[in-house]
Coordinates of N, CA and C in Angstrom, one line a residue:
X1033 N 141.0 143.9 15.6 CA 140.2 144.3 17.0 C 138.8 145.3 16.6
X1034 N 138.0 144.3 17.5 CA 136.6 144.8 17.4 C 136.5 146.8 18.4
X1035 N 137.3 146.4 19.6 CA 136.9 147.8 20.5 C 138.0 149.1 20.0
X1036 N 138.0 149.8 19.9 CA 138.4 151.0 19.9 C 139.3 151.1 21.2
X1037 N 140.5 151.8 21.0 CA 141.6 152.1 21.6 C 141.0 153.3 22.8
X1038 N 140.9 153.4 24.5 CA 140.6 154.4 25.1 C 142.3 155.6 25.2
X1039 N 143.0 155.1 25.2 CA 144.0 155.9 25.6 C 145.4 155.4 23.5
X1040 N 146.0 156.5 23.7 CA 147.0 156.3 22.9 C 148.1 155.3 23.0
X1041 N 148.5 154.6 21.6 CA 149.5 153.6 22.1 C 151.3 154.4 21.0
X1042 N 152.2 154.0 21.1 CA 153.3 154.4 20.7 C 154.1 153.1 20.1
X1043 N 154.6 152.7 19.1 CA 155.3 152.1 18.5 C 156.7 151.8 18.8
X1044 N 156.7 150.5 19.6 CA 158.0 149.7 20.1 C 158.8 149.0 19.7
X1045 N 159.2 148.6 19.8 CA 160.2 147.3 19.6 C 160.9 146.7 20.7
X1046 N 160.7 146.1 21.6 CA 161.3 145.5 22.8 C 160.7 144.4 23.5
X1047 N 161.8 143.8 24.4 CA 161.4 142.5 25.1 C 161.1 143.0 25.8
X1048 N 159.6 141.8 26.2 CA 158.8 141.7 27.5 C 158.8 140.3 27.8
X1049 N 158.8 140.5 29.0 CA 158.9 139.2 30.2 C 157.1 139.2 30.2
X1050 N 157.4 137.5 30.6 CA 155.8 137.2 30.5 C 155.6 136.3 31.4
X1051 N 155.0 135.9 32.6 CA 154.4 135.2 32.9 C 153.5 134.2 32.8
X1052 N 153.3 132.9 31.9 CA 151.9 132.5 32.1 C 152.1 131.0 32.9
X1053 N 150.7 130.8 33.8 CA 150.8 129.3 33.8 C 152.1 128.8 35.0
X1054 N 152.4 129.9 35.6 CA 154.1 129.2 36.3 C 154.9 129.7 35.1
X1055 N 154.6 129.5 33.8 CA 156.3 129.5 33.0 C 156.5 130.8 32.8
X1056 N 157.9 131.4 32.8 CA 158.4 132.4 32.2 C 158.7 132.5 31.3
X1057 N 158.8 133.6 30.2 CA 159.5 133.5 28.4 C 159.6 134.8 28.7
X1058 N 160.4 134.9 27.4 CA 160.9 136.2 26.9 C 160.4 136.4 25.8
X1059 N 159.1 137.8 25.1 CA 158.9 137.8 24.0 C 158.9 139.6 23.4
X1060 N 158.4 140.2 22.4 CA 158.5 141.5 22.0 C 156.9 141.7 22.7
X1061 N 157.2 143.2 22.4 CA 156.4 144.2 22.6 C 156.0 145.0 20.9
X1062 N 155.3 145.7 20.5 CA 155.2 146.2 19.1 C 154.4 147.6 19.5
X1063 N 153.8 147.4 20.5 CA 152.9 148.9 20.8 C 152.8 148.9 22.2
X1064 N 153.2 150.4 22.5 CA 153.1 150.8 24.5 C 152.0 151.7 24.7
X1065 N 151.4 151.5 25.7 CA 150.3 152.3 25.8 C 150.4 152.6 27.8
X1066 N 149.8 153.9 28.4 CA 149.9 153.5 29.5 C 148.2 152.6 29.9
X1067 N 147.8 152.6 28.9 CA 146.3 151.1 29.0 C 146.9 149.9 29.2
X1068 N 148.1 150.0 28.2 CA 148.3 148.3 27.5 C 150.0 148.4 27.1
X1069 N 150.1 146.6 26.4 CA 150.9 146.6 25.0 C 150.2 145.8 24.0
X1070 N 151.0 145.7 23.0 CA 150.6 144.9 21.6 C 151.8 143.8 21.6
X1071 N 151.7 142.7 22.4 CA 153.0 141.7 22.3 C 153.0 140.7 20.9
X1072 N 153.6 139.7 21.0 CA 153.7 138.8 20.0 C 154.2 137.7 21.3
X1073 N 153.3 136.5 21.1 CA 153.3 134.9 21.9 C 153.7 133.9 21.0
X1074 N 154.0 133.3 21.3 CA 154.2 131.4 20.6 C 153.3 131.0 21.5
X1075 N 152.7 130.8 23.0 CA 152.2 130.0 23.5 C 150.7 130.6 23.2
X1076 N 149.5 129.6 23.6 CA 148.1 129.9 23.7 C 147.9 130.8 24.3
X1077 N 147.2 131.9 24.5 CA 146.6 132.8 25.6 C 145.0 132.9 24.6
X1078 N 143.6 133.2 26.1 CA 142.9 133.3 26.1 C 142.5 134.6 26.0
X1079 N 141.3 135.4 25.8 CA 140.7 136.4 25.6 C 140.5 136.1 27.4
X1080 N 140.5 137.1 27.8 CA 140.1 137.4 29.4 C 141.4 136.4 30.5
X1081 N 142.2 136.0 29.7 CA 143.1 135.1 30.9 C 143.9 136.0 31.5
X1082 N 144.3 136.6 32.5 CA 145.3 136.8 33.3 C 147.1 136.9 33.3
X1083 N 148.0 137.7 33.0 CA 149.5 137.7 32.9 C 150.1 138.1 33.4
X1084 N 151.4 137.9 34.1 CA 152.1 139.2 34.5 C 152.9 139.2 33.5
X1085 N 153.7 140.7 33.1 CA 154.5 141.4 32.2 C 155.5 142.3 32.9
X1086 N 156.7 142.1 32.6 CA 157.5 143.0 32.5 C 158.1 143.4 31.8
X1087 N 158.6 144.9 31.8 CA 159.3 145.4 30.7 C 159.6 146.7 31.1
X1088 N 160.7 147.6 30.0 CA 161.2 148.7 30.5 C 160.2 149.8 29.9
X1089 N 160.1 150.8 31.0 CA 159.9 152.3 29.9 C 160.7 153.1 29.6
X1090 N 160.8 153.4 28.4 CA 162.0 154.3 27.5 C 163.8 153.7 27.8
X1091 N 163.2 152.0 28.0 CA 164.7 151.9 28.1 C 165.1 151.8 29.8
X1092 N 164.6 152.7 30.6 CA 165.3 153.0 31.7 C 164.8 152.1 33.1
X1093 N 163.1 152.3 33.3 CA 162.3 151.9 34.1 C 161.8 150.4 33.9
X1094 N 161.9 149.4 35.2 CA 161.6 148.7 34.9 C 160.3 148.6 35.3
X1095 N 159.4 147.7 34.7 CA 158.0 148.2 35.7 C 157.2 146.2 35.5
X1096 N 156.8 145.9 35.9 CA 156.0 145.0 36.6 C 154.4 145.4 36.2
X1097 N 153.3 144.6 35.7 CA 152.1 144.9 35.8 C 151.6 143.5 35.8
X1098 N 150.1 143.0 36.6 CA 149.1 142.7 35.8 C 148.4 142.6 34.3
X1099 N 148.5 141.5 33.6 CA 147.4 142.4 32.7 C 146.4 141.4 32.3
X1100 N 145.7 142.0 31.2 CA 144.4 141.0 31.0 C 144.4 140.4 29.7
X1101 N 144.6 139.5 28.9 CA 144.6 139.5 27.7 C 142.9 139.9 26.4
X1102 N 143.2 141.0 26.4 CA 141.9 141.5 25.4 C 141.4 141.4 23.8
X1103 N 142.1 141.5 23.8 CA 142.3 140.5 21.6 C 143.1 139.8 21.4
X1104 N 143.5 139.1 20.1 CA 144.8 138.3 19.9 C 144.2 138.3 18.2
X1105 N 145.2 138.9 17.7 CA 145.2 138.4 15.8 C 144.9 137.0 15.7
X1106 N 145.0 136.7 14.2 CA 144.2 135.3 13.5 C 145.3 134.3 14.4
X1107 N 145.3 133.1 15.2 CA 145.7 132.0 15.8 C 146.2 131.3 14.5
X1108 N 146.0 131.3 13.4 CA 146.5 130.7 12.1 C 147.7 131.1 11.6
X1109 N 147.9 132.4 12.1 CA 148.9 133.1 11.7 C 149.8 133.2 12.4
X1110 N 151.9 133.1 12.0 CA 152.6 133.5 12.5 C 152.9 134.9 12.3
X1111 N 153.6 135.7 13.5 CA 153.3 135.5 14.5 C 151.9 136.1 15.2
X1112 N 151.2 135.2 16.6 CA 149.9 135.5 17.5 C 150.5 137.0 17.8
X1113 N 149.8 137.7 17.4 CA 149.7 139.4 18.2 C 148.3 139.3 19.3
X1114 N 148.7 139.5 20.6 CA 148.1 139.6 21.8 C 148.0 141.2 22.5
X1115 N 146.6 141.7 22.2 CA 146.4 143.2 22.7 C 146.6 142.9 24.7
X1116 N 146.8 143.2 25.3 CA 146.9 143.5 26.8 C 146.4 144.8 27.8
X1117 N 145.8 144.3 28.2 CA 145.2 145.7 29.0 C 146.2 145.6 30.7
X1118 N 146.9 146.7 31.3 CA 146.9 146.6 32.7 C 145.5 146.6 33.6
X1119 N 146.0 145.9 34.7 CA 145.5 145.9 35.4 C 145.4 146.7 36.5
X1120 N 147.0 146.2 37.1 CA 147.6 147.6 38.2 C 148.7 148.0 38.2
X1121 N 148.9 148.8 36.5 CA 150.2 149.5 36.7 C 150.1 150.3 37.6
X1122 N 151.3 150.8 38.4 CA 151.5 151.8 39.0 C 151.6 153.2 38.8
X1123 N 151.2 154.5 39.5 CA 150.5 155.4 39.1 C 151.7 156.2 38.1
X1124 N 153.2 156.0 39.1 CA 154.3 156.6 38.5 C 155.1 155.8 36.9
X1125 N 154.2 154.7 36.5 CA 155.1 154.2 35.4 C 153.8 154.5 34.4
X1126 N 152.5 154.7 34.6 CA 151.5 155.1 34.3 C 152.0 156.3 33.3
X1127 N 152.3 157.4 34.3 CA 152.8 159.1 33.7 C 154.2 158.9 32.7
X1128 N 154.8 157.7 33.0 CA 156.0 157.7 32.5 C 156.0 157.1 31.3
X1129 N 154.8 156.2 31.1 CA 154.2 155.8 29.6 C 153.4 156.8 28.8
X1130 N 152.8 157.1 29.6 CA 151.9 159.0 29.0 C 152.6 159.9 28.5
X1131 N 153.5 160.0 29.2 CA 154.6 161.1 28.5 C 156.0 160.5 27.4
X1132 N 156.1 159.5 27.3 CA 156.5 158.5 26.4 C 156.0 158.5 25.0
X1133 N 154.5 158.2 24.9 CA 153.5 158.5 23.8 C 153.4 159.6 23.9
X1134 N 153.2 161.0 24.2 CA 153.2 162.1 24.1 C 154.7 162.5 23.7
X1135 N 155.4 162.2 23.7 CA 156.8 162.7 23.6 C 157.3 162.7 21.5
X1136 N 156.5 161.9 21.2 CA 156.6 161.0 19.4 C 156.6 162.3 19.0
X1137 N 158.0 161.9 17.9 CA 158.7 163.0 17.1 C 158.7 163.0 16.0
X1138 N 159.6 163.6 15.2 CA 160.2 162.9 13.8 C 161.1 161.9 14.3
X1139 N 161.5 162.2 15.3 CA 163.1 161.3 15.9 C 163.0 160.6 16.4
X1140 N 161.7 159.9 16.4 CA 161.1 158.4 16.4 C 162.2 157.5 16.4
X1141 N 162.5 156.9 17.1 CA 163.4 155.5 16.5 C 163.1 154.8 15.7
X1142 N 161.5 154.7 15.4 CA 161.0 154.0 14.4 C 161.2 154.4 13.0
X1143 N 161.2 155.8 13.6 CA 161.2 156.5 11.9 C 163.1 156.5 11.2
X1144 N 163.8 156.2 12.4 CA 165.3 156.6 12.0 C 165.6 155.1 11.7
X1145 N 165.0 154.2 11.4 CA 166.2 152.9 11.0 C 166.3 152.0 12.7
X1146 N 165.9 152.8 14.0 CA 166.6 152.4 15.0 C 165.5 151.4 15.6
X1147 N 166.0 149.7 15.5 CA 165.0 148.8 16.9 C 164.7 148.9 17.4
X1148 N 165.0 149.5 18.6 CA 164.4 149.7 19.9 C 165.1 150.8 20.3
X1149 N 164.4 151.7 21.9 CA 165.0 152.6 22.2 C 166.8 152.3 22.5
X1150 N 167.1 151.1 23.3 CA 168.2 150.6 23.3 C 169.4 151.1 22.6
X1151 N 168.8 150.5 21.3 CA 169.5 151.2 20.0 C 169.9 152.6 19.7
X1152 N 168.7 153.4 19.9 CA 168.6 154.7 19.5 C 169.6 155.5 20.8
X1153 N 169.9 155.1 22.1 CA 170.8 155.0 22.9 C 172.0 155.1 22.8
X1154 N 172.6 154.0 22.2 CA 173.9 153.8 22.1 C 174.2 153.7 20.3
X1155 N 173.2 155.0 19.6 CA 173.5 155.4 18.1 C 173.8 156.8 18.6

């Protein structure tokens, strides 16, 4: 990635719905911040392309946002990762994400062998 992020992100491992060209699929998000997501996606996405994403914040609140593809990893390697920037995220959702990112601690699920917030809540 050649651009520096404007807002911090936090590692996650959760399902994300992606609507691209009228086709809906479920993939995974690996980073989340109030500015966007890092996802894996099997189909081709181009820089500048707009898509719709649905995801949960802290496993509780459902969010829907239009996003623009800002970067991608090497398309010859699998999986391909895409950096998405939110274009119209609701202010309340932004605040939830900001608090989620700021609340990182040693008890983070990634540091304790949990693969997701759903696993952490169940544990």
